[in-house]
Amino acid sequence: MKPNSGTLVINIMNGGKAEAYEGVYQCTARNERGAAISNNIVIRPSRSPLWTKEKLEPNQVREGDSLVLHCRPPVGLPPPIIFWMDNAFQRLPQSERVSQGLNGDLYFSNVQPEDTREDYICYARFNHTQTIQQKQPISVKVFSMDSLNDTIAANLSDTDIYGAKPVTERQPVLLTPTGSTSTKVELRGNVLLLECIAAGLPTPVIRWIKEGGELPANRTFFENFKKTLKIIDVSEADSGNYKCIARNILGSAHHVISVTVKAAPYWITAPRNLVLSPGEDGTLICRANGNPKPSISWLANGVPIAIAPEDPSRKVDGDTIIFSRVQERSSAVYQCNASNEYGYLLANAFVNVLAEPPRILTPANKLYQVIADSPALLDCAYFGSPKPEIEWFKGVKGSILRGNEYVFHDNGTLEIPVAQKDSTGTYTCVARNELGKIQNEVQLEVKDPTMIIKQPEYKVIQRYGQVSFECIIKHDSTLAPTVIWLKDNDELPDDERFLVGKDNLTIMNVTDKDDGTYTCIVNTTLDSVSASAVLTVVARPNPPFDLELTGQLERSVELSWIPGDENNSPITNFVIEYEDGLHESGVWHYQTEVPGTQTTVQLKLSPYVNYSFRVIAVNEIGRSQPSEPSEQYLTKSANPDENPSNVQGIGSEPDNLVITWESLKGFQSNGPGLQYKVSWRQKDVDDEWTSVIVANVSKYIVSGTPTFVPYEIKVQALNDLGYAPEPSEVIGHSGEDLPMVAPGNVQVHVINSTLAKVHWDPVPLKTVRGHLQGYKVYYWKVQSLSRRSRRHIEKKILTFRGNKTFGMLPGLEPYSSYKLNVRVVNGKGEGPASPDKVFRTPEGVPSSPSFLKITNPTLDSLTLEWGSPTHPNGVLTSYVLKFQPINNTHELGPLVEIRIPANESSLILKNLNYSTRYKFYFNAQTSVGSGSQITEEAVTIMDEVQPLYPRIRNVTTAAAETYANISWEYEGPDHANFYVEYGVAGTMASRQVDIATQGWFIGLMCAVALLILILLIVCFIRRNKGGKYPVKEKEDAHADPEIQPMKEDDGTFGEYSDAEDHKPLKKGSRTPSDRTVKKEDSDDSLVDYGEGVNGQFNEDGSFIGQYSGKKEKEPAEGNESSEAPSPVNAMNSFV
């Protein structure tokens, strides 16, 4: 037996015989509460015996006779499966004439010559032992009457030979079962198999009936060519007489099988486990049925109850045990045995006398989700003895739930028949008995129902078109819907033409087979909705035919036609088109259209047109192909009915007038010889009309006109038959010229640091010399007042339409000098510019500092480095640094603010807390205010650590013609800067000499120091004495950086560039090892050009004041040194 299990394993793979373990087994499970027993388990070894030796005689049969080939397989366990095959292991074919019976025999209703063979072999397959046994082959030889008829044919007439029957036909006779009646007993729930096999010629047909009743529907099946009646899951109601009838053309035979359905015991009420508390009453009921009626016996803990230990609280009454005022010692396992001759039932029932406080089995805070307006069932599975009472509350401190809006089930479940959105919440289930109380909370969420707010609609689509069904849904935001499309309640065809989108179904290239009902089904985990629509595939109408012209007149004709097939979509209208074979042969024009119910129309015609007509039918799907053209009809010529349209007069040059018009179409000419009479005269001048007749063109140019003068113009059509009606006059102008004067009194009002308003006086209209289109303001930045700009001058243009005299200039840069001028614009171009007007924008707030870097963390300090703002927008007054600590929960501490002078670029913060994260806020200020800030975070270190001194080893070099690759191995702290020194071969030895101790070196240093002292004294004297600085020299020395020449290669300004910037490594040069390049201090300020910020400017922008030399700038960032190179360090170096 397996450890910790009740499973018994019998293994005969390692020896032993199965017969040794044959018998009846029963399992008993026992503990201190009682003993339970299992049903009897019968173990029998499988058997597959060999066929007994027998001598089989050949079967010689006359054609038409019946034949039975007996199989008689050996008795095996379980019974074998029988089948017939030949020597080639091919199954023998079976039919209504030849079939295998339930007992394995092979039945021939009548034999035929083709049945002759010597290898009828019966096989028995024993599945359990996986073996197949074979019977000796059986030989069958069928004798035909044809040979006998051939022998006597010479002595008989042709008529006698024709009427003779070589095979005698016979009426049906049952081969199995024999006799007229038989009986059959089957057990309830099993499969009932009834068999009738008949002999006869022709082959009989079998039919089954039940006397006095009908064969049970849905459980009746016919097998073996209707020779076997199969009824599954039989019951007592299936008992009765079943008749099989075998019939052919000569008669019939029948057999009645009396079926009795017996029943092994089956449960009506099986005993159930019983939980009682001390002092309670209870019953165990064991009711079973069967045929014959089963007997009931009771056992207690596996022992017949008659000899089991007595229990005064127990009383046996047939199929019931009654318990009264039980005690804890009354706990036991009772077995009920229901037996009859066909079997038995055994059930265990545990009577547990238990005193237990309530327990709730439903998980705490279980979430229930339902759809609004649907029932909600909240479980409260409980256990306790005595049986607890259940109460429900809503919320933790809510009142007890009562009333018709709730249903309380015996198993503790609370039902809300119609849940609403306000039903959402926490529900508390309380279970209590005399031993205690317990409660449990569950959550209810009521979701919005899923709805199809845009349902698919009935669609009619043309063949080969495209159709789309919409299915737009609305659902609870917490539910994930899935959309499925069906066609005629089945899956969509596996066709790439069907495209399922998020909220639609599209069918491409629709065909007739796509007709049908399309259903959109939307499923969520809680509900499902659907909507359907029908698709009808239609086509455009067929073209009309049999066009006929009647009632021909000079200006009208009547057209009639016969409509084509509508193709399932009513014709809504007919479109009539015409062709002018005289002027535009092959080009069809729209004439008119009529309703779809009309098949004749009266058409208006124009003179001098050779008409042909065609008709197009239109339905909702589209237009048909055009009909065949009608016969042609040529109308007579006439004077033109209309004049050219869109007549205009616009000069292309200052001294001409170009008159244009839209020519008449061919059929509008009404006759041959179409020409135009063009007339003009100057407006408001007492002049006569000047006229000229031109050919069929659309333009005429009048030369020698004054500049921009109004003219009256008219164009009249004429042909060989006469003139069109008098045309209307239009006003045109001769050509424009450029404006003569510029706008005056240009004024600029600066509104703020980025916006200015410009005013000007309008120019006299006479000087515009054309159509006034507006004014253009050209403006450009001359100079940034806070730094030296390095951009080319870029002029901007704003155009103000019409006769406006002011405009706004947006997007200006703060603290800058601008110029502008104004020009008037007409259709020819721009006039002269007004004098340049200079204006300046005030200071603004700066942009954020270009960078903020925090380095060198120690226990109580951090080093901050920053770059000045990219756009100062004024004179920087200071920097503002704010910082505050951040604790482990990301809460911010008190904020500290520090103001830093504008000329500083780094700061060491001291007295910080160790191992603390700080957040920094940094911005620059001008006199206007603070600019945008940048933020950074950094952490002070936890412990001081001994410095790890760097170590370099394994230096290798690889030299090329113009460069060398140097590599090494490094040990030491991270983020170190590396410096590589190099020199010319042969000079390395000089490094070993300590020149600092040499006399010549000491003397040289003294001379250099003395020279520097003298220079400082001279500079001090000149500074105190001062001197005039001519404005012209100042402007020449400090020309506008925006117009300085720039190098083409790197964009630097020629005035400030180093001619050797791109030469190979210069001696003494150094570059940071992290390859970053520090931002150059290129921002100039007014301090650079005078004392402090008190320098003055003239109105033209030139500088006035005392020149005292350019103020010394802050030391440049990086590793450059301001000292002269020492002879000691003669080696070149680079980073």
PDB file of N, CA and C in Angstrom, residues 336-361:
ATOM      1  N   CYS A 336     -24.752   2.256   4.528  1.00  0.00           N
ATOM      2  CA  CYS A 336     -26.039   1.728   4.067  1.00  0.00           C
ATOM      3  C   CYS A 336     -25.759   0.824   2.879  1.00  0.00           C
ATOM      4  N   ASN A 337     -26.260  -0.428   2.922  1.00  0.00           N
ATOM      5  CA  ASN A 337     -26.063  -1.410   1.851  1.00  0.00           C
ATOM      6  C   ASN A 337     -27.419  -1.744   1.261  1.00  0.00           C
ATOM      7  N   ALA A 338     -27.587  -1.442  -0.039  1.00  0.00           N
ATOM      8  CA  ALA A 338     -28.815  -1.783  -0.768  1.00  0.00           C
ATOM      9  C   ALA A 338     -28.456  -2.839  -1.788  1.00  0.00           C
ATOM     10  N   SER A 339     -29.050  -4.070  -1.684  1.00  0.00           N
ATOM     11  CA  SER A 339     -28.627  -5.195  -2.518  1.00  0.00           C
ATOM     12  C   SER A 339     -29.825  -5.888  -3.139  1.00  0.00           C
ATOM     13  N   ASN A 340     -29.633  -6.357  -4.386  1.00  0.00           N
ATOM     14  CA  ASN A 340     -30.516  -7.353  -4.995  1.00  0.00           C
ATOM     15  C   ASN A 340     -29.654  -8.282  -5.819  1.00  0.00           C
ATOM     16  N   GLU A 341     -30.275  -9.163  -6.587  1.00  0.00           N
ATOM     17  CA  GLU A 341     -29.512 -10.194  -7.295  1.00  0.00           C
ATOM     18  C   GLU A 341     -28.629  -9.635  -8.401  1.00  0.00           C
ATOM     19  N   TYR A 342     -28.844  -8.367  -8.785  1.00  0.00           N
ATOM     20  CA  TYR A 342     -28.055  -7.784  -9.877  1.00  0.00           C
ATOM     21  C   TYR A 342     -26.953  -6.847  -9.391  1.00  0.00           C
ATOM     22  N   GLY A 343     -26.874  -6.637  -8.098  1.00  0.00           N
ATOM     23  CA  GLY A 343     -25.816  -5.791  -7.604  1.00  0.00           C
ATOM     24  C   GLY A 343     -26.137  -5.200  -6.257  1.00  0.00           C
ATOM     25  N   TYR A 344     -25.276  -4.319  -5.807  1.00  0.00           N
ATOM     26  CA  TYR A 344     -25.511  -3.679  -4.523  1.00  0.00           C
ATOM     27  C   TYR A 344     -24.930  -2.266  -4.571  1.00  0.00           C
ATOM     28  N   LEU A 345     -25.423  -1.453  -3.616  1.00  0.00           N
ATOM     29  CA  LEU A 345     -24.918  -0.099  -3.411  1.00  0.00           C
ATOM     30  C   LEU A 345     -24.398   0.006  -1.991  1.00  0.00           C
ATOM     31  N   LEU A 346     -23.346   0.774  -1.806  1.00  0.00           N
ATOM     32  CA  LEU A 346     -22.804   1.015  -0.479  1.00  0.00           C
ATOM     33  C   LEU A 346     -22.466   2.486  -0.373  1.00  0.00           C
ATOM     34  N   ALA A 347     -22.972   3.116   0.679  1.00  0.00           N
ATOM     35  CA  ALA A 347     -22.697   4.532   0.898  1.00  0.00           C
ATOM     36  C   ALA A 347     -22.305   4.744   2.347  1.00  0.00           C
ATOM     37  N   ASN A 348     -21.303   5.590   2.553  1.00  0.00           N
ATOM     38  CA  ASN A 348     -20.855   5.979   3.882  1.00  0.00           C
ATOM     39  C   ASN A 348     -21.448   7.328   4.240  1.00  0.00           C
ATOM     40  N   ALA A 349     -21.895   7.451   5.478  1.00  0.00           N
ATOM     41  CA  ALA A 349     -22.404   8.729   5.987  1.00  0.00           C
ATOM     42  C   ALA A 349     -21.810   8.958   7.360  1.00  0.00           C
ATOM     43  N   PHE A 350     -21.159  10.084   7.529  1.00  0.00           N
ATOM     44  CA  PHE A 350     -20.497  10.402   8.789  1.00  0.00           C
ATOM     45  C   PHE A 350     -21.439  11.221   9.645  1.00  0.00           C
ATOM     46  N   VAL A 351     -21.778  10.664  10.795  1.00  0.00           N
ATOM     47  CA  VAL A 351     -22.580  11.389  11.773  1.00  0.00           C
ATOM     48  C   VAL A 351     -21.595  12.006  12.757  1.00  0.00           C
ATOM     49  N   ASN A 352     -21.467  13.314  12.650  1.00  0.00           N
ATOM     50  CA  ASN A 352     -20.473  14.041  13.438  1.00  0.00           C
ATOM     51  C   ASN A 352     -21.190  14.886  14.459  1.00  0.00           C
ATOM     52  N   VAL A 353     -21.062  14.470  15.733  1.00  0.00           N
ATOM     53  CA  VAL A 353     -21.635  15.255  16.828  1.00  0.00           C
ATOM     54  C   VAL A 353     -20.567  16.275  17.212  1.00  0.00           C
ATOM     55  N   LEU A 354     -20.861  17.500  16.913  1.00  0.00           N
ATOM     56  CA  LEU A 354     -19.831  18.527  16.949  1.00  0.00           C
ATOM     57  C   LEU A 354     -20.360  19.777  17.612  1.00  0.00           C
ATOM     58  N   ALA A 355     -19.556  20.366  18.446  1.00  0.00           N
ATOM     59  CA  ALA A 355     -19.861  21.667  19.044  1.00  0.00           C
ATOM     60  C   ALA A 355     -18.823  22.652  18.522  1.00  0.00           C
ATOM     61  N   GLU A 356     -19.203  23.416  17.537  1.00  0.00           N
ATOM     62  CA  GLU A 356     -18.258  24.313  16.853  1.00  0.00           C
ATOM     63  C   GLU A 356     -18.850  25.708  16.761  1.00  0.00           C
ATOM     64  N   PRO A 357     -18.033  26.734  17.103  1.00  0.00           N
ATOM     65  CA  PRO A 357     -18.497  28.104  16.844  1.00  0.00           C
ATOM     66  C   PRO A 357     -18.574  28.337  15.336  1.00  0.00           C
ATOM     67  N   PRO A 358     -19.264  29.364  14.919  1.00  0.00           N
ATOM     68  CA  PRO A 358     -19.446  29.590  13.476  1.00  0.00           C
ATOM     69  C   PRO A 358     -18.117  29.851  12.786  1.00  0.00           C
ATOM     70  N   ARG A 359     -18.034  29.385  11.551  1.00  0.00           N
ATOM     71  CA  ARG A 359     -16.937  29.705  10.648  1.00  0.00           C
ATOM     72  C   ARG A 359     -17.532  30.117   9.304  1.00  0.00           C
ATOM     73  N   ILE A 360     -16.969  31.143   8.703  1.00  0.00           N
ATOM     74  CA  ILE A 360     -17.415  31.585   7.381  1.00  0.00           C
ATOM     75  C   ILE A 360     -16.364  31.142   6.374  1.00  0.00           C
ATOM     76  N   LEU A 361     -16.800  30.392   5.374  1.00  0.00           N
ATOM     77  CA  LEU A 361     -15.894  29.798   4.409  1.00  0.00           C
ATOM     78  C   LEU A 361     -15.656  30.684   3.195  1.00  0.00           C
TER      79      LEU A 361
END
